[in-house]
Coordinates of C-alpha atoms and ligand atoms in Angstrom, one line a residue:
X1 CA 0.0 0.0 0.0
X2 CA 1.2 3.5 -0.8
X3 CA 3.0 5.2 2.0
X4 CA 1.2 8.4 1.3
X5 CA -2.0 6.6 2.3
X6 CA -0.7 4.7 5.3
X7 CA 0.8 7.8 6.9
X8 CA -2.6 9.6 7.0
X9 CA -4.4 7.1 9.2
X10 CA -3.7 5.3 12.5
X11 CA -2.0 2.0 11.8
X12 CA -4.4 0.0 14.0
X13 CA -7.3 1.4 12.0
X14 CA -5.6 0.3 8.7
X15 CA -4.9 -3.2 10.1
X16 CA -8.5 -3.8 11.1
X17 CA -9.7 -2.5 7.7
X18 CA -7.4 -4.9 5.9
X19 CA -8.3 -7.9 8.1
X20 CA -12.0 -7.1 7.8
X21 CA -12.4 -6.4 4.1
X22 CA -9.1 -7.6 2.5
X23 CA -6.2 -5.6 1.1
X24 CA -8.0 -4.4 -2.1
X25 CA -11.1 -2.9 -0.5
X26 CA -9.1 -1.5 2.3
X27 CA -6.8 0.4 -0.1
X28 CA -9.8 1.6 -2.1
X29 CA -11.5 2.8 1.1
X30 CA -8.4 4.6 2.3
X31 CA -7.9 6.3 -1.1
X32 CA -11.5 7.5 -1.0
X33 CA -11.1 8.6 2.6
X34 CA -8.2 10.8 1.4
X35 CA -10.4 12.5 -1.2
X36 CA -13.3 14.9 -0.9
X37 CA -16.9 14.0 0.2
X38 CA -19.9 13.9 -2.2
X39 CA -22.9 16.2 -1.6
X40 CA -26.3 14.8 -1.7
X41 CA -29.9 15.8 -0.8
X42 CA -33.2 14.0 -0.3
X43 CA -36.3 15.8 -1.4
X44 CA -39.2 16.0 0.9
X45 CA -42.1 14.1 -0.8
X46 CA -44.5 16.4 1.0
X47 CA -43.0 19.4 -0.7
X48 CA -41.7 18.2 -4.1
X49 CA -39.4 20.6 -6.0
X50 CA -37.9 20.2 -9.5
X51 CA -34.6 22.1 -9.2
X52 CA -32.3 19.1 -8.7
X53 CA -33.7 16.7 -11.3
X54 CA -30.7 17.2 -13.6
X55 CA -28.3 15.9 -10.9
X56 CA -27.4 12.2 -10.6
X57 CA -30.2 10.1 -9.0
X58 CA -29.2 7.8 -6.1
X59 CA -30.3 4.2 -7.0
X60 CA -31.6 3.3 -3.5
X61 CA -33.5 6.5 -2.8
X62 CA -36.4 7.7 -5.0
X63 CA -36.0 11.3 -3.8
X64 CA -32.2 11.3 -3.4
X65 CA -29.8 13.3 -5.7
X66 CA -26.1 13.4 -5.8
X67 CA -25.1 17.0 -6.6
X68 CA -22.2 18.1 -8.8
X69 CA -21.2 20.9 -6.5
X70 CA -22.1 22.1 -3.0
X71 CA -24.5 25.0 -3.4
X72 CA -24.8 27.7 -0.8
X73 CA -27.8 25.9 0.8
X74 CA -28.6 28.7 3.2
X75 CA -29.3 31.1 0.4
X76 CA -31.9 28.8 -1.1
X77 CA -35.4 29.6 0.3
X78 CA -36.5 26.0 -0.4
X79 CA -33.9 24.7 2.0
X80 CA -35.6 26.8 4.8
X81 CA -39.0 25.7 3.6
X82 CA -38.1 22.0 4.4
X83 CA -38.3 21.0 0.7
X84 CA -35.1 18.9 1.1
X85 CA -32.6 17.6 3.6
X86 CA -28.8 17.5 3.0
X87 CA -28.1 13.9 3.7
X88 CA -25.3 11.6 2.9
X89 CA -26.2 9.1 0.2
X90 CA -25.3 6.1 2.3
X91 CA -27.9 7.0 5.0
X92 CA -30.6 6.9 2.3
X93 CA -30.3 3.1 2.1
X94 CA -32.8 3.1 5.0
X95 CA -35.5 4.1 2.5
X96 CA -34.9 1.0 0.4
X97 CA -34.7 -1.2 3.5
X98 CA -38.1 0.0 4.7
X99 CA -39.7 -0.3 1.3
X100 CA -38.4 -3.9 1.0
X101 CA -39.3 -4.9 4.6
X102 CA -42.7 -3.2 4.5
X103 CA -43.1 -3.0 8.3
X104 CA -46.8 -2.2 9.3
X105 CA -47.2 1.5 8.9
X106 CA -49.9 1.6 11.6
X107 CA -47.4 1.2 14.4
X108 CA -45.3 3.0 17.0
X109 CA -41.7 3.6 15.8
X110 CA -38.7 4.8 17.8
X111 CA -35.7 6.6 16.4
X112 CA -33.6 6.2 19.5
X113 CA -30.5 8.3 18.6
X114 CA -32.1 10.7 16.2
X115 CA -30.2 14.0 15.9
X116 CA -29.6 15.8 13.6
X117 CA -32.7 14.0 12.2
X118 CA -31.9 12.7 8.7
X119 CA -33.1 9.1 9.4
X120 CA -36.2 10.4 11.2
X121 CA -37.2 12.2 8.0
X122 CA -36.8 8.9 6.1
X123 CA -38.9 7.1 8.7
X124 CA -41.6 9.8 8.5
X125 CA -41.7 9.6 4.7
X126 CA -42.1 5.8 5.0
X127 CA -45.0 6.2 7.5
X128 CA -46.6 8.7 5.2
X129 CA -49.0 10.1 7.9
X130 CA -49.8 6.7 9.4
X131 CA -48.6 5.5 12.8
X132 CA -46.4 7.5 15.1
X133 CA -42.7 8.2 15.4
X134 CA -41.0 9.0 18.6
X135 CA -37.8 10.8 17.6
X136 CA -35.4 10.8 20.6
X137 CA -32.1 12.6 21.1
X138 CA -30.6 12.6 24.6
X139 CA -28.1 15.5 24.0
X140 CA -29.9 18.8 24.7
X141 CA -28.2 20.9 22.0
X142 CA -28.6 18.3 19.4
X143 CA -32.2 17.8 20.4
X144 CA -33.0 21.4 19.4
X145 CA -31.4 20.8 16.0
X146 CA -33.6 17.7 15.7
X147 CA -36.7 19.8 16.5
X148 CA -35.8 22.3 13.8
X149 CA -35.5 19.5 11.2
X150 CA -38.8 17.9 12.3
X151 CA -40.5 21.2 12.3
X152 CA -39.4 22.0 8.7
X153 CA -40.2 18.5 7.5
X154 CA -43.8 19.2 8.2
X155 CA -45.2 15.9 9.4
X156 CA -47.7 15.8 12.4
X157 CA -47.4 12.1 13.5
X158 CA -44.2 12.6 15.4
X159 CA -43.1 13.4 19.0
X160 CA -39.6 14.5 20.1
X161 CA -38.1 13.3 23.4
X162 CA -34.8 13.7 25.0
X163 CA -34.4 10.6 27.1
X164 CA -31.6 8.3 28.0
X165 CA -32.4 4.9 26.5
X166 CA -32.8 3.2 29.9
X167 CA -36.0 5.3 30.4
X168 CA -37.9 3.9 27.5
X169 CA -39.0 0.7 29.4
X170 CA -40.8 3.0 32.0
X171 CA -43.0 4.5 29.3
X172 CA -45.2 1.4 29.3
X173 CA -45.3 1.1 25.6
X174 CA -43.9 -1.3 23.1
X175 CA -42.5 -0.3 19.7
X176 CA -43.1 -2.0 16.4
X177 CA -39.9 -0.7 15.0
X178 CA -36.7 0.7 16.6
X179 CA -33.9 2.3 14.8
X180 CA -30.6 2.5 16.7
X181 CA -28.3 4.7 14.6
X182 CA -25.7 4.4 17.3
X183 CA -23.0 6.8 18.5
X184 CA -19.8 5.3 17.2
X185 CA -16.1 5.9 16.5
X186 CA -17.0 7.5 13.2
X187 CA -14.4 5.8 10.9
X188 CA -16.7 6.2 8.0
X189 CA -16.7 9.9 8.5
X190 CA -12.9 10.5 8.5
X191 CA -12.9 12.6 5.3
X192 CA -16.0 14.6 6.2
X193 CA -15.2 15.1 9.9
X194 CA -11.5 15.6 10.5
X195 CA -12.2 15.7 14.3
X196 CA -13.3 12.1 14.1
X197 CA -9.9 11.2 12.7
X198 CA -8.0 13.0 15.4
X199 CA -10.2 11.5 18.2
X200 CA -9.8 7.9 16.9
X201 CA -8.1 5.3 19.1
X202 CA -8.6 1.6 19.8
X203 CA -9.8 2.6 23.2
X204 CA -12.5 4.8 21.6
X205 CA -13.7 1.8 19.6
X206 CA -13.9 -0.3 22.8
X207 CA -15.8 2.5 24.6
X208 CA -18.2 3.0 21.8
X209 CA -18.8 -0.8 21.7
X210 CA -19.7 -0.7 25.4
X211 CA -22.1 2.2 24.9
X212 CA -23.7 0.5 21.9
X213 CA -24.3 -2.7 23.8
X214 CA -25.8 -0.8 26.7
X215 CA -28.2 1.1 24.4
X216 CA -29.2 -2.1 22.7
X217 CA -29.8 -4.0 26.0
X218 CA -31.8 -1.1 27.4
X219 CA -34.1 -0.9 24.3
X220 CA -34.5 -4.6 23.6
X221 CA -37.3 -5.1 26.2
X222 CA -39.3 -2.3 24.6
X223 CA -39.6 -3.9 21.2
X224 CA -42.6 -6.1 20.4
X225 CA -42.4 -9.7 19.5
X226 CA -42.1 -9.7 15.7
X227 CA -40.9 -6.1 15.8
X228 CA -38.0 -4.8 13.7
X229 CA -34.7 -3.6 15.0
X230 CA -32.5 -1.6 12.6
X231 CA -29.0 -1.1 13.9
X232 CA -26.6 1.2 12.0
X233 CA -23.3 3.0 12.6
X234 CA -21.0 5.2 10.5
X235 CA -18.0 3.1 11.4
X236 CA -16.4 0.2 9.8
X237 CA -14.9 -2.1 12.4
X238 CA -16.3 -5.5 13.6
X239 CA -16.3 -4.6 17.3
X240 CA -19.0 -1.9 16.8
X241 CA -20.9 -3.7 14.0
X242 CA -20.8 -7.5 13.4
X243 CA -20.0 -8.3 17.1
X244 CA -22.9 -6.2 18.3
X245 CA -25.2 -8.2 16.0
X246 CA -23.7 -11.4 17.1
X247 CA -24.4 -10.6 20.8
X248 CA -28.0 -9.8 19.9
X249 CA -28.5 -13.2 18.1
X250 CA -26.7 -15.0 21.0
X251 CA -29.2 -13.4 23.5
X252 CA -31.9 -15.6 21.9
X253 CA -34.1 -12.5 21.4
X254 CA -33.3 -11.8 17.8
X255 CA -32.9 -13.3 14.4
X256 CA -31.5 -11.7 11.2
X257 CA -34.2 -10.4 8.9
X258 CA -32.8 -10.8 5.4
X259 CA -33.4 -8.1 2.9
X260 CA -32.7 -8.5 -0.7
X261 CA -30.4 -5.7 -1.8
X262 CA -29.0 -7.5 -4.8
X263 CA -30.2 -4.6 -7.1
X264 CA -27.5 -2.5 -5.5
X265 CA -24.8 -5.0 -5.0
X266 CA -22.1 -3.1 -6.8
X267 CA -22.4 -0.4 -4.2
X268 CA -22.6 -2.7 -1.2
X269 CA -20.4 -5.1 0.8
X270 CA -22.0 -7.9 2.7
X271 CA -21.2 -8.0 6.5
X272 CA -20.9 -11.6 7.6
X273 CA -20.7 -13.7 10.7
X274 CA -19.1 -16.9 9.4
X275 CA -20.9 -17.6 6.2
X276 CA -24.1 -15.8 7.2
X277 CA -24.8 -12.3 5.9
X278 CA -26.0 -10.2 8.8
X279 CA -26.0 -6.8 7.2
X280 CA -24.4 -4.5 4.7
X281 CA -21.7 -1.9 4.4
X282 CA -21.6 1.2 2.2
X283 CA -18.0 2.2 2.0
X284 CA -16.3 5.3 0.6
X285 CA -14.8 4.3 -2.7
X286 CA -17.2 1.4 -3.2
X287 CA -20.3 3.6 -2.9
X288 CA -20.8 7.3 -3.3
X289 CA -21.2 8.4 0.3
X290 CA -19.5 8.0 3.7
X291 CA -19.0 4.7 5.5
X292 CA -22.2 3.1 6.9
X293 CA -23.1 -0.3 8.4
X294 CA -26.7 -1.4 8.6
X295 CA -28.4 -4.5 9.8
X296 CA -32.0 -5.6 10.3
X297 CA -33.2 -8.0 13.0
X298 CA -36.5 -9.4 14.0
X299 CA -37.5 -9.8 17.7
X300 CA -38.4 -13.3 18.6
X301 CA -39.5 -12.8 22.2
X302 CA -42.2 -10.6 23.7
X303 CA -41.7 -7.1 25.1
X304 CA -42.2 -6.5 28.8
X305 CA -44.9 -4.1 27.7
X306 CA -46.3 -6.5 25.0
X307 CA -50.0 -5.7 25.8
X308 CA -49.5 -2.1 25.0
X309 CA -51.6 -2.3 21.8
X310 CA -54.6 -3.4 23.7
X311 CA -54.3 -0.5 26.1
X312 CA -54.3 2.0 23.3
X313 CA -57.4 4.1 23.4
X314 CA -59.0 6.0 20.6
X315 CA -58.8 9.7 21.2
X316 CA -61.8 11.9 21.6
X317 CA -60.1 15.1 22.3
X318 CA -61.5 18.5 21.3
X319 CA -59.3 21.4 20.7
X320 CA -59.2 23.5 23.9
X321 CA -60.7 26.4 22.0
X322 CA -63.3 24.7 19.9
X323 CA -64.2 26.2 16.6
X324 CA -61.0 28.2 16.0
X325 CA -60.0 25.8 13.1
X326 CA -62.8 27.6 11.3
X327 CA -60.2 30.3 10.7
X328 CA -58.4 27.9 8.4
X329 CA -60.9 25.4 7.0
X330 CA -58.3 23.4 5.2
X331 CA -56.9 22.1 8.5
X332 CA -57.7 18.4 8.9
X333 CA -60.3 17.7 11.5
X334 CA -58.6 14.6 13.0
X335 CA -55.9 16.5 14.8
X336 CA -55.5 16.7 18.5
X337 CA -54.2 19.8 20.2
X338 CA -51.5 19.7 22.8
X339 CA -50.5 22.7 24.9
X340 CA -46.9 23.6 25.7
X341 CA -46.0 27.1 27.1
X342 CA -49.1 28.7 25.7
X343 CA -48.6 27.2 22.2
X344 CA -51.0 24.7 20.8
X345 CA -49.4 21.8 18.9
X346 CA -51.4 19.9 16.3
X347 CA -50.8 16.1 16.5
X348 CA -51.8 13.3 14.2
X349 CA -52.4 9.8 15.4
X350 CA -52.2 10.9 18.9
X351 CA -53.9 7.7 20.1
X352 CA -50.5 5.9 20.0
X353 CA -49.2 8.0 22.9
X354 CA -52.2 9.6 24.5
X355 CA -52.4 7.4 27.5
X356 CA -48.6 7.4 28.1
X357 CA -46.8 9.7 30.4
X358 CA -44.1 10.7 27.9
X359 CA -42.0 13.7 28.7
X360 CA -42.3 15.2 25.3
X361 CA -40.2 18.1 24.1
X362 CA -42.6 18.5 21.1
X363 CA -45.6 16.5 19.7
X364 CA -46.8 17.3 16.3
X365 CA -46.1 20.9 15.2
X366 CA -46.9 24.3 16.8
X367 CA -50.1 25.6 15.1
X368 CA -51.5 28.4 17.3
X369 CA -50.8 30.7 20.1
X370 CA -53.6 32.3 22.1
X371 CA -53.0 35.9 23.0
X372 CA -56.1 37.0 25.0
X373 CA -58.9 36.8 22.4
X374 CA -56.5 36.7 19.5
X375 CA -55.3 33.6 17.7
X376 CA -51.8 33.7 16.2
X377 CA -50.9 31.1 13.6
X378 CA -47.5 29.5 14.3
X379 CA -44.7 28.3 12.1
X380 CA -45.7 24.6 12.3
X381 CA -48.9 25.3 10.5
X382 CA -46.9 27.0 7.7
X383 CA -44.5 24.0 7.5
X384 CA -47.3 21.3 7.5
X385 CA -48.1 22.0 3.9
X386 CA -51.8 22.1 4.3
X387 CA -52.5 23.8 1.0
X388 CA -53.1 27.2 2.6
X389 CA -52.8 29.9 0.0
X390 CA -49.8 32.2 0.1
X391 CA -48.3 35.4 -1.3
X392 CA -45.6 34.5 -3.8
X393 CA -42.2 36.2 -3.1
X394 CA -39.2 36.4 -5.4
X395 CA -35.9 35.0 -4.3
X396 CA -34.5 38.3 -3.0
X397 CA -37.7 39.1 -1.0
X398 CA -37.8 35.5 0.3
X399 CA -34.3 35.9 1.7
X400 CA -35.3 39.2 3.2
X401 CA -38.3 37.6 4.8
X402 CA -36.1 34.7 6.2
X403 CA -33.7 37.4 7.7
X404 CA -36.8 38.9 9.4
X405 CA -36.3 42.1 7.4
X406 CA -39.1 44.2 5.8
X407 CA -40.5 42.7 2.5
X408 CA -42.3 44.4 -0.3
X409 CA -45.8 43.1 -0.9
X410 CA -48.0 43.1 -4.0
X411 CA -50.2 46.2 -4.2
X412 CA -53.6 45.8 -2.5
X413 CA -52.7 42.7 -0.5
X414 CA -55.7 42.1 1.8
X415 CA -55.2 42.9 5.5
X416 CA -54.7 40.2 8.0
X417 CA -52.7 37.0 8.3
X418 CA -51.0 35.7 5.2
X419 CA -48.5 33.0 4.4
X420 CA -45.6 34.0 2.2
X421 CA -44.0 31.4 -0.1
X422 CA -41.3 30.9 -2.7
X423 CA -42.3 29.0 -5.9
X424 CA -45.4 27.7 -4.1
X425 CA -43.6 26.5 -1.0
X426 CA -44.6 28.2 2.2
X427 CA -41.9 30.1 4.1
X428 CA -43.9 31.5 7.1
X429 CA -46.5 34.0 8.3
X430 CA -46.8 37.7 8.0
X431 CA -49.6 40.0 9.2
X432 CA -50.6 42.7 6.8
X433 CA -51.6 46.1 8.2
X434 CA -52.4 48.6 5.5
X435 CA -49.5 48.6 3.1
X436 CA -46.9 47.1 5.5
X437 CA -46.5 43.8 7.2
X438 CA -45.2 42.4 10.4
X439 CA -42.8 39.5 9.9
X440 CA -43.7 36.4 12.0
X441 CA -40.8 34.2 10.9
X442 CA -39.5 32.6 14.2
X443 CA -36.5 34.5 15.6
X444 CA -34.6 31.3 16.5
X445 CA -34.7 30.3 12.8
X446 CA -33.7 33.7 11.4
X447 CA -31.2 33.5 8.5
X448 CA -28.0 35.2 9.6
X449 CA -26.2 35.5 6.3
Ligands
SAM1 N1 -29.6 9.2 13.4 C1 -29.0 10.5 13.2 C2 -29.3 11.0 11.8 O1 -29.5 10.2 10.9 O2 -29.3 12.2 11.6 C3 -27.5 10.5 13.5 C4 -27.3 9.9 14.9 S1 -25.7 10.0 15.5 C5 -24.9 8.8 14.6 C6 -25.8 9.3 17.1 C7 -26.5 10.1 18.1 O3 -26.6 9.4 19.4 C8 -25.9 11.4 18.4 O4 -26.8 12.5 18.2 C9 -25.6 11.4 19.9 O5 -25.9 12.6 20.6 C10 -26.5 10.3 20.4 N2 -26.0 9.6 21.6 C11 -24.8 9.7 22.2 N3 -24.6 8.9 23.3 C12 -25.8 8.3 23.4 C13 -26.3 7.4 24.4 N4 -25.6 6.9 25.4 N5 -27.6 7.0 24.2 C14 -28.4 7.4 23.2 N6 -27.9 8.3 22.3 C15 -26.7 8.7 22.4

């Protein structure tokens, strides 16, 4: 192997890569890790846009595109409208796995390590307004990034929590699907995240493996019999991947759920225990994106909370201020309103969690704020893509709006609340008073460049 390559990476890392995948793939991977990363996006099917259709499609993601260059995303109003998410192409394999596995959509899903939120958006697209997703991120700062992504993605059948994994068993529910996209040593990210490379050590790998085992052990009792566990990492060593899966199988609780990914075999490397395929790798150099390991298992044994489904109750909640949806007749009637700090959040399929004492950071999206007798529409309603009509802004005006600056309005715009949008995609609310308007774009999301 070229010395220019070996000098860039820790020798123990190179050795494991060679032992694991063989000389040829190890060399290809190291070469790619010395190169630059690709840029890819996944379009939100709730808010389809055309602009990226000329870029290279990603075979395993219907809405994924590999871009030629990295645009200045923050100067694209559609980025702020939640029309797409900048996501590594490897992570998009989750879309194909779900479409092949076809887990029941009418179920309770958990994304246990969710921030910044890319894989939660894939799960929400798969659910397509059915079922309910709990998107969890234990780290406080990262949890607020997760909430921003969920807010912009615009789905209402989702709750955000910030719990350590040991707490899930106390929620008295059982999940139909759990995704553990585990914290890891990040070897697959070495070219994108130079910090990961400087932090790497064999000790880190061992510590990550301990954390991963703990997370899996704590979550196992909360998965229903027959439920699906998807385990993934962005690292490439056996300690954090194959050996974790091996322990799950040896526990007697799980079996491998095989998924036919032969259509994509030129981009994938099978992960094996002995002769048995237990998952797949997408590696830099072999595939377009960063390194990713992913494996799917089926739970054979019951959850401690197995009878959760029978405890579920159909909700018969009324909005606390009945009748105010009449302001916006397009708003679906089957939503439940949940109050947090004087804001009303609209939630879909609330019956999945209604009877549970879940410390939610957010459930559904913020729709209204009551100020005395006045009702103020909130950003979640703008992001939920309910077909509310909007005032079209050009790009310059859109960016001014996103910066919370004054915008110019079409002449004779009617007074009152209005949504503003760019190329038919809602950006947020304004209130028109005579010929000027107040900008209600949330301050915490304000564009700063
Ligand atoms: N799934 C995310 C996505 O697709 O955008 C990426 C998740 S990242 C690989 C792993 C996450 O696990 C991090 O956000 C990290 O804060 C969180 N984490 C770290 N330690 C954890 C622990 N002990 N239990 C649960 N989550 C943890």
